[in-house]
Amino acid sequence: MKVPTQTVKDTNGNDQAVLVALEDWNELVGKLRHYEQLLNLKSKLSSALDQVARMRSGKLKKRTLKDALR
């Protein structure tokens, strides 16, 4: 049985909360976690590429892969 999404309104008719079926909620949380992981990866890649650019320009000392993995 599919439960429709509902909103809870205050006395002025403004939306205050949303009631979502548990199955839909779990799906939303899963998608949110996935997007958080992608955003974290993007941030780390951006930082790494910035470091490479600074190394190439001489503003940051170059490191070997061996040193970076220590």
PDB file of C-alpha atoms in Angstrom:
ATOM      1  CA  MET A   1       0.000   0.000   0.000  1.00  0.00           C
ATOM      2  CA  LYS A   2       1.425   3.359  -1.038  1.00  0.00           C
ATOM      3  CA  VAL A   3       1.056   6.047   1.625  1.00  0.00           C
ATOM      4  CA  PRO A   4       0.722   9.551   0.183  1.00  0.00           C
ATOM      5  CA  THR A   5       3.057  12.290   1.382  1.00  0.00           C
ATOM      6  CA  GLN A   6       1.260  14.729   3.670  1.00  0.00           C
ATOM      7  CA  THR A   7       2.063  18.123   5.145  1.00  0.00           C
ATOM      8  CA  VAL A   8       1.313  19.399   8.632  1.00  0.00           C
ATOM      9  CA  LYS A   9       0.170  23.007   8.751  1.00  0.00           C
ATOM     10  CA  ASP A  10       0.117  25.536  11.562  1.00  0.00           C
ATOM     11  CA  THR A  11      -2.941  27.586  12.507  1.00  0.00           C
ATOM     12  CA  ASN A  12      -2.087  30.089   9.744  1.00  0.00           C
ATOM     13  CA  GLY A  13      -2.000  27.389   7.080  1.00  0.00           C
ATOM     14  CA  ASN A  14       1.788  27.447   6.677  1.00  0.00           C
ATOM     15  CA  ASP A  15       3.549  24.129   6.089  1.00  0.00           C
ATOM     16  CA  GLN A  16       5.474  23.095   9.207  1.00  0.00           C
ATOM     17  CA  ALA A  17       6.308  19.422   8.637  1.00  0.00           C
ATOM     18  CA  VAL A  18       6.118  16.666   6.063  1.00  0.00           C
ATOM     19  CA  LEU A  19       4.900  13.141   6.676  1.00  0.00           C
ATOM     20  CA  VAL A  20       6.632  10.710   4.324  1.00  0.00           C
ATOM     21  CA  ALA A  21       6.207   6.952   4.014  1.00  0.00           C
ATOM     22  CA  LEU A  22       9.081   5.068   5.667  1.00  0.00           C
ATOM     23  CA  GLU A  23      10.031   3.383   2.381  1.00  0.00           C
ATOM     24  CA  ASP A  24      10.273   6.786   0.674  1.00  0.00           C
ATOM     25  CA  TRP A  25      12.221   8.193   3.635  1.00  0.00           C
ATOM     26  CA  ASN A  26      14.773   5.380   3.479  1.00  0.00           C
ATOM     27  CA  GLU A  27      15.194   5.954  -0.253  1.00  0.00           C
ATOM     28  CA  LEU A  28      15.718   9.698   0.318  1.00  0.00           C
ATOM     29  CA  VAL A  29      18.286   9.058   3.052  1.00  0.00           C
ATOM     30  CA  GLY A  30      20.140   6.634   0.773  1.00  0.00           C
ATOM     31  CA  LYS A  31      20.257   9.206  -2.018  1.00  0.00           C
ATOM     32  CA  LEU A  32      21.405  11.903   0.411  1.00  0.00           C
ATOM     33  CA  ARG A  33      24.262   9.708   1.646  1.00  0.00           C
ATOM     34  CA  HIS A  34      25.276   8.981  -1.944  1.00  0.00           C
ATOM     35  CA  TYR A  35      25.341  12.694  -2.815  1.00  0.00           C
ATOM     36  CA  GLU A  36      27.277  13.483   0.370  1.00  0.00           C
ATOM     37  CA  GLN A  37      29.911  10.920  -0.660  1.00  0.00           C
ATOM     38  CA  LEU A  38      30.112  12.425  -4.152  1.00  0.00           C
ATOM     39  CA  LEU A  39      30.464  15.931  -2.722  1.00  0.00           C
ATOM     40  CA  ASN A  40      33.204  14.753  -0.361  1.00  0.00           C
ATOM     41  CA  LEU A  41      35.052  13.089  -3.247  1.00  0.00           C
ATOM     42  CA  LYS A  42      34.719  16.224  -5.382  1.00  0.00           C
ATOM     43  CA  SER A  43      36.125  18.333  -2.557  1.00  0.00           C
ATOM     44  CA  LYS A  44      39.106  16.008  -2.094  1.00  0.00           C
ATOM     45  CA  LEU A  45      39.798  15.912  -5.842  1.00  0.00           C
ATOM     46  CA  SER A  46      39.605  19.687  -6.049  1.00  0.00           C
ATOM     47  CA  SER A  47      42.079  20.006  -3.191  1.00  0.00           C
ATOM     48  CA  ALA A  48      44.443  17.490  -4.800  1.00  0.00           C
ATOM     49  CA  LEU A  49      44.304  19.266  -8.162  1.00  0.00           C
ATOM     50  CA  ASP A  50      45.001  22.575  -6.421  1.00  0.00           C
ATOM     51  CA  GLN A  51      48.075  21.036  -4.785  1.00  0.00           C
ATOM     52  CA  VAL A  52      49.294  19.727  -8.149  1.00  0.00           C
ATOM     53  CA  ALA A  53      48.892  23.188  -9.667  1.00  0.00           C
ATOM     54  CA  ARG A  54      50.846  24.760  -6.784  1.00  0.00           C
ATOM     55  CA  MET A  55      53.590  22.134  -7.157  1.00  0.00           C
ATOM     56  CA  ARG A  56      53.846  22.788 -10.890  1.00  0.00           C
ATOM     57  CA  SER A  57      54.107  26.533 -10.308  1.00  0.00           C
ATOM     58  CA  GLY A  58      56.816  26.041  -7.686  1.00  0.00           C
ATOM     59  CA  LYS A  59      54.726  27.399  -4.802  1.00  0.00           C
ATOM     60  CA  LEU A  60      54.630  23.998  -3.108  1.00  0.00           C
ATOM     61  CA  LYS A  61      57.453  21.506  -2.712  1.00  0.00           C
ATOM     62  CA  LYS A  62      57.015  18.406  -4.873  1.00  0.00           C
ATOM     63  CA  ARG A  63      56.706  15.068  -3.092  1.00  0.00           C
ATOM     64  CA  THR A  64      57.236  11.575  -4.375  1.00  0.00           C
ATOM     65  CA  LEU A  65      54.358   9.119  -4.272  1.00  0.00           C
ATOM     66  CA  LYS A  66      56.300   7.141  -1.690  1.00  0.00           C
ATOM     67  CA  ASP A  67      56.490  10.210   0.576  1.00  0.00           C
ATOM     68  CA  ALA A  68      52.827  11.036   0.042  1.00  0.00           C
ATOM     69  CA  LEU A  69      51.746   7.539   1.091  1.00  0.00           C
ATOM     70  CA  ARG A  70      53.668   7.594   4.392  1.00  0.00           C
TER      71      ARG A  70
END
